[in-house]
């Protein structure tokens, strides 16, 4: 296919959105991103990509919007006229979804339907063919036995996962009913130094940096025995782009093919700085979930065979990169503390 020139990315301020925008800009795309209004800056992850709209040849354009607001999504599509839409926006925290189930369904589930409807009408009115990528999740497999692949039935175990299953089926239905080039990327967990600080990997590596420098004493976690198939976000957004540049739409599993427990992640991360996790990690039941996904381990054979995709970053390299980055962050915090600033950790970690 000829490469689409204009991409619309919802969730551009998130971990994946920032890596995806980088890759699309590198490939010559014009990138339109949807951002939410917040009372503090929420564009840190894309700060390095920002282009002053007053300059010439600007290729990154930001629009205020929200997946809960269908009118604005329609307006953005009319303005941006994308060739491809990557829907990465979501209330993406599984633990939080137990506390905010309605909101999670509204955004993570119904938000996808709003986008699909807007695209259907846009295509009908203009005759334009727009491709659609949905950020589906391995969380949809829930309690299905590992390894999980394209044929594994879903058994969602959280409001988040239920919302993602709903969205997944809507995407397939728009493909079948209206011929939309619409794909689900079923991505297993992927992390990076840009990961949100309340996801377990980043919570661990942030604590490792801070504990190493004497800024924190303990790390409280929930279920240490849960197993995840962890990869690097940079590698996984490459898979998204390959899927959307493919010849035909479909549903694809993206995974590393290895799984490790939360305990193993913590042990590796503390070992990176010469510490034993057992001296610092304590289990606090407040971080247990009402229903847990015990074991995710993906089979990405289909991605390897169809697109030649395989992850470039190993588990050990991922842990090392995240620890290195958070050690630097802790060093900066130490400087601030010495200058008299209050640098206690913020909010509730989930
Ligand atoms: P993330 O860091 O939490 O980013 C989520 C993005 O969605 C942020 O840009 C956020 O904006 C935006 N957002 C949240 N609610 C919104 C709303 N109501 N309207 C518009 N935008 C909204 O998540 P991520 O790790 O990059 O994941 C990207 C997508 O992949 C998500 O859909 C997630 O569910 C899915 N996924 C992630 C993984 C993973 O392991 N990372 C695996 C499978 C699937 P703010 O910055 O303003 O909060
Ligand atoms: O890092 P987590 O919060 O990620 P989770 O629940 O697997 O969800 C992530 O991956 C999904 C893909 O499978 C995405 F769809 C989703 O958007 C998100 O990116 O938790 C991982 C595991 C869980 O079993 C959790 O119970 O770590 C366990 N855990 C143990 N202690 C903890 C903690 N999780 C968090 N967040 N905080 C803890 O203190």
Short mmCIF file of C-alpha atoms and ligand atoms in Angstrom, two decimals:
data_model
loop_
_atom_site.label_atom_id
_atom_site.label_comp_id
_atom_site.label_asym_id
_atom_site.label_seq_id
_atom_site.Cartn_x
_atom_site.Cartn_y
_atom_site.Cartn_z
CA UNK A 1 0.00 0.00 0.00
CA UNK A 2 1.11 3.63 -0.34
CA UNK A 3 2.06 4.92 3.04
CA UNK A 4 -0.64 7.00 4.71
CA UNK A 5 0.57 10.54 5.21
CA UNK A 6 -1.65 11.65 8.09
CA UNK A 7 -2.07 9.81 11.38
CA UNK A 8 -4.41 10.69 14.22
CA UNK A 9 -3.26 9.37 17.59
CA UNK A 10 -5.54 9.39 20.62
CA UNK A 11 -3.64 8.92 23.88
CA UNK A 12 -0.59 10.68 22.41
CA UNK A 13 0.45 11.92 25.86
CA UNK A 14 0.66 8.35 27.21
CA UNK A 15 3.59 5.95 27.20
CA UNK A 16 2.73 4.31 23.86
CA UNK A 17 1.42 7.49 22.25
CA UNK A 18 4.76 9.22 22.77
CA UNK A 19 6.81 6.36 21.22
CA UNK A 20 4.31 6.00 18.38
CA UNK A 21 4.36 9.71 17.57
CA UNK A 22 8.17 9.57 17.45
CA UNK A 23 8.14 6.64 15.02
CA UNK A 24 5.45 8.11 12.79
CA UNK A 25 7.21 11.48 12.60
CA UNK A 26 10.45 9.65 11.75
CA UNK A 27 8.61 7.92 8.91
CA UNK A 28 7.42 11.24 7.49
CA UNK A 29 3.82 11.25 8.71
CA UNK A 30 1.91 14.29 9.78
CA UNK A 31 0.76 13.41 13.28
CA UNK A 32 -2.37 14.78 14.91
CA UNK A 33 -2.70 14.01 18.61
CA UNK A 34 -5.67 14.27 20.94
CA UNK A 35 -4.83 15.71 24.34
CA UNK A 36 -7.00 16.34 27.39
CA UNK A 37 -7.28 19.59 29.21
CA UNK A 38 -5.70 19.24 32.64
CA UNK A 39 -4.94 21.73 35.38
CA UNK A 40 -1.27 20.75 35.23
CA UNK A 41 0.85 20.02 32.16
CA UNK A 42 0.24 16.49 30.88
CA UNK A 43 2.43 16.69 27.78
CA UNK A 44 5.80 15.78 29.39
CA UNK A 45 6.22 12.64 27.32
CA UNK A 46 5.88 14.50 24.02
CA UNK A 47 7.66 17.71 25.04
CA UNK A 48 10.68 16.74 22.91
CA UNK A 49 8.42 16.39 19.84
CA UNK A 50 6.56 19.66 20.27
CA UNK A 51 6.71 22.03 17.31
CA UNK A 52 5.68 25.66 17.55
CA UNK A 53 2.54 25.95 15.37
CA UNK A 54 3.80 29.34 14.19
CA UNK A 55 6.77 27.71 12.47
CA UNK A 56 6.63 26.40 8.89
CA UNK A 57 6.41 22.71 7.99
CA UNK A 58 4.99 21.71 11.34
CA UNK A 59 4.13 17.98 11.37
CA UNK A 60 2.84 17.53 14.92
CA UNK A 61 -0.59 19.02 15.60
CA UNK A 62 -2.38 18.78 18.95
CA UNK A 63 -6.15 18.99 19.48
CA UNK A 64 -8.07 19.14 22.74
CA UNK A 65 -10.54 16.28 22.98
CA UNK A 66 -11.82 13.41 25.05
CA UNK A 67 -13.10 9.94 24.22
CA UNK A 68 -16.20 10.78 26.24
CA UNK A 69 -17.05 13.61 23.83
CA UNK A 70 -18.22 12.33 20.45
CA UNK A 71 -18.84 15.78 18.96
CA UNK A 72 -15.24 16.80 19.42
CA UNK A 73 -13.92 13.51 18.06
CA UNK A 74 -15.96 14.08 14.90
CA UNK A 75 -14.67 17.63 14.61
CA UNK A 76 -11.07 16.49 15.00
CA UNK A 77 -11.50 13.84 12.30
CA UNK A 78 -13.01 16.43 9.94
CA UNK A 79 -10.12 18.82 10.61
CA UNK A 80 -7.24 16.34 10.55
CA UNK A 81 -8.58 14.14 7.70
CA UNK A 82 -6.42 11.22 8.83
CA UNK A 83 -5.46 8.25 6.70
CA UNK A 84 -5.01 6.18 9.81
CA UNK A 85 -6.32 6.49 13.36
CA UNK A 86 -4.47 4.87 16.25
CA UNK A 87 -6.79 4.69 19.25
CA UNK A 88 -4.48 4.44 22.25
CA UNK A 89 -6.53 6.54 24.67
CA UNK A 90 -8.04 4.70 27.61
CA UNK A 91 -8.47 4.66 31.34
CA UNK A 92 -5.70 2.08 31.21
CA UNK A 93 -5.14 1.14 34.85
CA UNK A 94 -6.65 -2.20 35.82
CA UNK A 95 -6.57 -1.51 39.56
CA UNK A 96 -8.24 1.89 39.08
CA UNK A 97 -10.95 0.30 36.92
CA UNK A 98 -12.29 -1.55 39.99
CA UNK A 99 -12.74 1.84 41.66
CA UNK A 100 -14.14 3.63 38.59
CA UNK A 101 -15.95 0.94 36.56
CA UNK A 102 -18.56 3.20 34.92
CA UNK A 103 -16.01 5.77 33.84
CA UNK A 104 -13.73 3.02 32.54
CA UNK A 105 -16.56 1.52 30.47
CA UNK A 106 -17.46 5.00 29.18
CA UNK A 107 -13.96 5.79 27.93
CA UNK A 108 -12.20 2.48 27.35
CA UNK A 109 -15.29 0.78 25.91
CA UNK A 110 -17.83 3.27 24.54
CA UNK A 111 -15.14 5.76 23.53
CA UNK A 112 -14.07 3.31 20.83
CA UNK A 113 -17.61 3.09 19.47
CA UNK A 114 -17.73 6.89 19.27
CA UNK A 115 -14.59 6.93 17.15
CA UNK A 116 -15.82 4.12 14.91
CA UNK A 117 -19.15 5.88 14.32
CA UNK A 118 -17.39 9.15 13.53
CA UNK A 119 -15.16 7.34 11.03
CA UNK A 120 -18.09 5.52 9.44
CA UNK A 121 -19.89 8.81 8.81
CA UNK A 122 -16.71 10.54 7.64
CA UNK A 123 -15.99 7.75 5.14
CA UNK A 124 -19.59 7.69 3.95
CA UNK A 125 -19.67 11.45 3.41
CA UNK A 126 -16.21 11.91 1.85
CA UNK A 127 -15.54 8.51 0.26
CA UNK A 128 -12.19 8.49 2.08
CA UNK A 129 -10.82 5.15 3.33
CA UNK A 130 -9.46 5.55 6.84
CA UNK A 131 -7.65 2.76 8.70
CA UNK A 132 -8.30 2.17 12.39
CA UNK A 133 -6.09 0.62 15.08
CA UNK A 134 -7.51 -0.37 18.45
CA UNK A 135 -5.23 -0.85 21.46
CA UNK A 136 -6.61 -4.15 22.65
CA UNK A 137 -5.08 -5.90 25.61
CA UNK A 138 -3.86 -9.26 26.85
CA UNK A 139 -5.87 -8.42 29.96
CA UNK A 140 -8.88 -9.64 27.93
CA UNK A 141 -7.58 -13.20 28.33
CA UNK A 142 -7.89 -12.85 32.10
CA UNK A 143 -8.05 -16.30 33.61
CA UNK A 144 -7.63 -18.21 30.32
CA UNK A 145 -4.73 -20.66 30.74
CA UNK A 146 -1.30 -19.62 29.41
CA UNK A 147 0.06 -19.45 26.77
CA UNK A 148 -2.54 -17.19 25.17
CA UNK A 149 -2.70 -16.62 21.41
CA UNK A 150 -5.13 -15.49 18.70
CA UNK A 151 -7.41 -18.51 19.23
CA UNK A 152 -7.60 -18.31 23.04
CA UNK A 153 -11.10 -17.41 24.32
CA UNK A 154 -11.32 -14.30 26.49
CA UNK A 155 -12.20 -14.47 30.19
CA UNK A 156 -11.97 -10.86 31.43
CA UNK A 157 -11.34 -10.33 35.14
CA UNK A 158 -11.73 -6.56 35.62
CA UNK A 159 -13.96 -3.68 34.52
CA UNK A 160 -11.04 -2.57 32.35
CA UNK A 161 -10.81 -5.96 30.63
CA UNK A 162 -14.60 -6.10 30.10
CA UNK A 163 -14.48 -2.67 28.44
CA UNK A 164 -11.59 -3.77 26.20
CA UNK A 165 -13.47 -6.94 25.17
CA UNK A 166 -16.48 -4.80 24.23
CA UNK A 167 -14.29 -2.51 22.13
CA UNK A 168 -12.50 -5.48 20.53
CA UNK A 169 -15.78 -6.91 19.24
CA UNK A 170 -17.00 -3.52 18.01
CA UNK A 171 -13.84 -3.20 15.92
CA UNK A 172 -14.45 -6.58 14.31
CA UNK A 173 -18.09 -5.71 13.73
CA UNK A 174 -17.20 -2.46 11.92
CA UNK A 175 -14.78 -4.42 9.77
CA UNK A 176 -17.44 -6.99 8.87
CA UNK A 177 -20.43 -4.67 8.62
CA UNK A 178 -18.91 -1.64 6.89
CA UNK A 179 -15.67 -2.96 5.36
CA UNK A 180 -13.55 -0.68 7.55
CA UNK A 181 -9.82 -1.51 7.62
CA UNK A 182 -9.95 -1.94 11.38
CA UNK A 183 -7.43 -3.93 13.41
CA UNK A 184 -7.01 -5.03 17.00
CA UNK A 185 -3.46 -5.21 18.33
CA UNK A 186 -3.72 -7.50 21.36
CA UNK A 187 -0.66 -6.31 23.19
CA UNK A 188 0.80 -7.98 26.24
CA UNK A 189 2.32 -5.76 28.93
CA UNK A 190 4.95 -3.37 27.68
CA UNK A 191 6.97 -1.01 29.77
CA UNK A 192 9.70 1.62 29.50
CA UNK A 193 11.19 4.53 31.41
CA UNK A 194 8.06 6.43 30.29
CA UNK A 195 5.68 3.97 31.97
CA UNK A 196 3.16 5.54 34.37
CA UNK A 197 4.45 5.42 37.93
CA UNK A 198 1.51 3.41 39.34
CA UNK A 199 2.07 0.37 37.11
CA UNK A 200 4.03 -2.26 38.96
CA UNK A 201 7.28 -2.22 36.93
CA UNK A 202 7.72 1.52 37.16
CA UNK A 203 6.60 1.59 40.77
CA UNK A 204 9.42 -0.87 41.44
CA UNK A 205 12.13 0.90 39.43
CA UNK A 206 11.20 4.30 40.89
CA UNK A 207 11.52 2.80 44.37
CA UNK A 208 14.84 1.13 43.50
CA UNK A 209 16.35 4.48 42.50
CA UNK A 210 15.00 6.26 45.56
CA UNK A 211 15.96 3.49 48.02
CA UNK A 212 19.48 3.28 46.58
CA UNK A 213 19.96 7.00 47.23
CA UNK A 214 18.34 6.95 50.67
CA UNK A 215 15.20 8.86 49.62
CA UNK A 216 12.79 6.02 50.49
CA UNK A 217 12.95 3.11 52.94
CA UNK A 218 10.35 0.53 51.86
CA UNK A 219 8.36 -0.52 48.80
CA UNK A 220 4.83 -1.80 49.40
CA UNK A 221 3.43 -4.08 46.70
CA UNK A 222 0.44 -6.39 46.24
CA UNK A 223 0.49 -9.81 44.57
CA UNK A 224 4.13 -10.76 43.99
CA UNK A 225 3.26 -14.06 42.32
CA UNK A 226 1.31 -12.67 39.35
CA UNK A 227 3.16 -13.42 36.11
CA UNK A 228 3.33 -11.09 33.13
CA UNK A 229 4.77 -11.22 29.64
CA UNK A 230 6.72 -7.96 29.67
CA UNK A 231 8.25 -6.28 26.62
CA UNK A 232 9.53 -2.81 25.72
CA UNK A 233 6.97 -0.21 24.54
CA UNK A 234 9.32 1.01 21.79
CA UNK A 235 9.32 -2.46 20.19
CA UNK A 236 5.55 -2.82 20.56
CA UNK A 237 4.65 0.42 18.79
CA UNK A 238 6.75 -0.83 15.86
CA UNK A 239 4.35 -3.76 15.74
CA UNK A 240 1.37 -1.37 15.68
CA UNK A 241 2.78 0.46 12.66
CA UNK A 242 3.49 -2.80 10.82
CA UNK A 243 -0.07 -3.96 11.43
CA UNK A 244 -1.49 -0.72 10.04
CA UNK A 245 0.77 -0.79 6.99
CA UNK A 246 -0.28 -4.39 6.22
CA UNK A 247 -2.27 -5.62 3.23
CA UNK A 248 -5.35 -6.72 5.11
CA UNK A 249 -6.98 -5.97 8.44
CA UNK A 250 -7.00 -8.47 11.29
CA UNK A 251 -6.40 -9.09 14.98
CA UNK A 252 -2.83 -9.66 16.09
CA UNK A 253 -1.15 -10.78 19.30
CA UNK A 254 2.03 -8.91 20.25
CA UNK A 255 4.09 -10.46 23.04
CA UNK A 256 7.63 -11.38 24.06
CA UNK A 257 6.83 -15.06 24.56
CA UNK A 258 8.33 -15.11 28.09
CA UNK A 259 6.70 -14.58 31.41
CA UNK A 260 8.12 -13.48 34.76
CA UNK A 261 6.59 -12.92 38.16
CA UNK A 262 6.34 -9.53 39.86
CA UNK A 263 8.77 -11.00 42.43
CA UNK A 264 11.31 -11.78 39.67
CA UNK A 265 10.97 -8.25 38.29
CA UNK A 266 11.58 -6.80 41.74
CA UNK A 267 14.53 -9.13 42.40
CA UNK A 268 16.16 -8.19 39.06
CA UNK A 269 15.55 -4.46 39.54
CA UNK A 270 17.03 -4.35 43.06
CA UNK A 271 19.94 -6.56 41.94
CA UNK A 272 20.77 -3.95 39.25
CA UNK A 273 21.89 -1.60 42.04
CA UNK A 274 23.42 -4.32 44.23
CA UNK A 275 20.47 -4.64 46.66
CA UNK A 276 18.34 -7.60 47.78
CA UNK A 277 14.63 -6.93 47.21
CA UNK A 278 13.74 -8.98 50.30
CA UNK A 279 15.27 -6.29 52.51
CA UNK A 280 12.92 -3.61 51.15
CA UNK A 281 9.73 -5.06 49.65
CA UNK A 282 6.69 -5.63 51.85
CA UNK A 283 3.30 -6.96 50.82
CA UNK A 284 0.36 -4.65 51.53
CA UNK A 285 -3.04 -6.26 50.83
CA UNK A 286 -4.46 -2.86 49.84
CA UNK A 287 -2.80 -3.47 46.45
CA UNK A 288 -4.55 -6.81 45.92
CA UNK A 289 -7.29 -6.72 43.28
CA UNK A 290 -10.81 -8.10 43.82
CA UNK A 291 -10.09 -10.56 40.99
CA UNK A 292 -6.57 -11.10 39.69
CA UNK A 293 -5.07 -12.15 36.38
CA UNK A 294 -2.46 -14.65 37.52
CA UNK A 295 -0.57 -15.59 34.41
CA UNK A 296 -0.16 -13.88 31.04
CA UNK A 297 2.22 -15.42 28.55
CA UNK A 298 1.67 -14.58 24.89
CA UNK A 299 2.23 -16.38 21.63
CA UNK A 300 3.23 -13.91 18.90
CA UNK A 301 3.98 -16.49 16.17
CA UNK A 302 1.43 -14.80 13.88
CA UNK A 303 3.28 -11.44 14.09
CA UNK A 304 6.62 -13.13 13.39
CA UNK A 305 5.30 -15.07 10.41
CA UNK A 306 3.21 -12.30 8.84
CA UNK A 307 5.36 -9.23 9.53
CA UNK A 308 8.74 -10.61 10.59
CA UNK A 309 8.24 -8.78 13.89
CA UNK A 310 10.06 -9.86 17.00
CA UNK A 311 10.92 -7.92 20.15
CA UNK A 312 14.42 -6.42 20.19
CA UNK A 313 14.69 -5.83 23.95
CA UNK A 314 15.12 -8.70 26.44
CA UNK A 315 13.59 -8.78 29.92
CA UNK A 316 17.02 -8.12 31.49
CA UNK A 317 17.66 -5.14 29.17
CA UNK A 318 14.22 -3.70 29.91
CA UNK A 319 14.75 -3.89 33.67
CA UNK A 320 18.26 -2.41 33.37
CA UNK A 321 17.09 0.50 31.19
CA UNK A 322 14.23 1.37 33.54
CA UNK A 323 16.45 1.18 36.64
CA UNK A 324 19.17 3.33 35.01
CA UNK A 325 16.62 5.96 34.07
CA UNK A 326 15.00 6.03 37.51
CA UNK A 327 18.36 6.19 39.23
CA UNK A 328 19.05 9.39 37.28
CA UNK A 329 15.65 10.73 38.30
CA UNK A 330 16.41 9.95 41.94
CA UNK A 331 19.76 11.73 41.62
CA UNK A 332 17.91 14.85 40.49
CA UNK A 333 15.48 14.48 43.41
CA UNK A 334 18.42 14.24 45.79
CA UNK A 335 19.80 17.53 44.47
CA UNK A 336 16.39 19.14 44.99
CA UNK A 337 16.15 17.71 48.49
CA UNK A 338 19.58 19.08 49.36
CA UNK A 339 18.37 22.47 48.10
CA UNK A 340 15.50 22.30 50.59
CA UNK A 341 12.64 21.05 48.39
CA UNK A 342 10.02 18.58 49.66
CA UNK A 343 10.29 15.51 47.40
CA UNK A 344 8.00 12.99 49.11
CA UNK A 345 6.28 10.54 46.73
CA UNK A 346 2.87 11.74 45.68
CA UNK A 347 -0.65 10.33 45.84
CA UNK A 348 -1.78 6.75 46.12
CA UNK A 349 0.16 4.14 44.24
CA UNK A 350 -2.09 1.44 42.84
P1 LIG B 1 -1.20 5.34 29.34
O1 LIG B 1 0.25 5.67 29.49
O2 LIG B 1 -2.05 5.23 30.55
O3 LIG B 1 -1.84 6.41 28.34
C1 LIG B 1 -3.22 6.52 28.18
C2 LIG B 1 -3.51 7.73 27.31
O4 LIG B 1 -4.93 7.86 27.19
C3 LIG B 1 -3.00 9.06 27.88
O5 LIG B 1 -2.57 9.87 26.82
C4 LIG B 1 -4.25 9.63 28.52
O6 LIG B 1 -4.24 11.04 28.63
C5 LIG B 1 -5.28 9.21 27.49
N1 LIG B 1 -6.64 9.25 28.01
C6 LIG B 1 -7.12 8.71 29.15
N2 LIG B 1 -8.44 8.94 29.27
C7 LIG B 1 -8.80 9.66 28.17
C8 LIG B 1 -10.02 10.22 27.72
N3 LIG B 1 -11.15 10.13 28.44
N4 LIG B 1 -10.03 10.88 26.54
C9 LIG B 1 -8.90 11.03 25.83
N5 LIG B 1 -7.69 10.53 26.21
C10 LIG B 1 -7.67 9.85 27.37
O7 LIG B 1 -1.37 3.97 28.55
P2 LIG B 1 -0.33 3.20 27.60
O8 LIG B 1 0.44 2.23 28.43
O9 LIG B 1 0.37 4.16 26.73
O10 LIG B 1 -1.34 2.30 26.74
C11 LIG B 1 -1.88 2.77 25.52
C12 LIG B 1 -3.12 1.97 25.18
O11 LIG B 1 -2.78 0.59 25.06
C13 LIG B 1 -4.23 2.02 26.23
O12 LIG B 1 -5.45 1.94 25.54
C14 LIG B 1 -4.03 0.76 27.05
O13 LIG B 1 -5.25 0.36 27.63
C15 LIG B 1 -3.56 -0.19 25.96
N6 LIG B 1 -2.67 -1.28 26.38
C16 LIG B 1 -1.55 -1.01 27.09
C17 LIG B 1 -0.68 -2.04 27.43
C18 LIG B 1 0.58 -1.78 28.20
O14 LIG B 1 1.14 -2.75 28.73
N7 LIG B 1 1.08 -0.55 28.26
C19 LIG B 1 -0.99 -3.34 27.02
C20 LIG B 1 -2.14 -3.57 26.28
C21 LIG B 1 -2.97 -2.53 25.94
P3 LIG B 1 -3.57 11.79 29.91
O15 LIG B 1 -2.10 11.80 29.63
O16 LIG B 1 -4.21 13.11 29.87
O17 LIG B 1 -3.91 10.97 31.12
O1 LIG B 2 1.53 -3.20 36.27
P1 LIG B 2 0.11 -3.58 36.46
O2 LIG B 2 -0.78 -2.58 37.11
O3 LIG B 2 -0.41 -3.98 35.02
P2 LIG B 2 -1.65 -4.88 34.53
O4 LIG B 2 -2.71 -4.97 35.53
O5 LIG B 2 -1.09 -6.16 34.02
O6 LIG B 2 -2.20 -4.01 33.31
C1 LIG B 2 -1.31 -3.46 32.34
O7 LIG B 2 -1.12 -4.40 31.31
C2 LIG B 2 -2.31 -4.70 30.55
C3 LIG B 2 -1.90 -5.72 29.49
O8 LIG B 2 -2.05 -7.01 30.02
C4 LIG B 2 -2.80 -3.41 29.92
F1 LIG B 2 -3.89 -3.68 29.14
C5 LIG B 2 -3.15 -2.41 31.00
O9 LIG B 2 -3.55 -1.19 30.38
C6 LIG B 2 -1.91 -2.14 31.85
O10 LIG B 2 -0.97 -1.50 31.04
O11 LIG B 2 0.02 -4.93 37.29
C7 LIG B 2 0.74 -6.08 36.92
C8 LIG B 2 0.62 -7.12 38.03
C9 LIG B 2 -0.82 -7.37 38.50
O12 LIG B 2 -1.01 -8.74 38.66
C10 LIG B 2 -0.90 -6.67 39.85
O13 LIG B 2 -1.82 -7.25 40.76
O14 LIG B 2 1.33 -6.63 39.16
C11 LIG B 2 0.54 -6.88 40.32
N1 LIG B 2 0.94 -5.93 41.36
C12 LIG B 2 1.50 -6.29 42.56
N2 LIG B 2 1.71 -5.21 43.30
C13 LIG B 2 0.80 -4.60 41.36
C14 LIG B 2 1.28 -4.14 42.57
N3 LIG B 2 0.31 -3.77 40.42
C15 LIG B 2 0.34 -2.44 40.70
N4 LIG B 2 -0.12 -1.58 39.75
N5 LIG B 2 0.76 -1.95 41.91
C16 LIG B 2 1.25 -2.75 42.88
O15 LIG B 2 1.65 -2.31 43.94
#
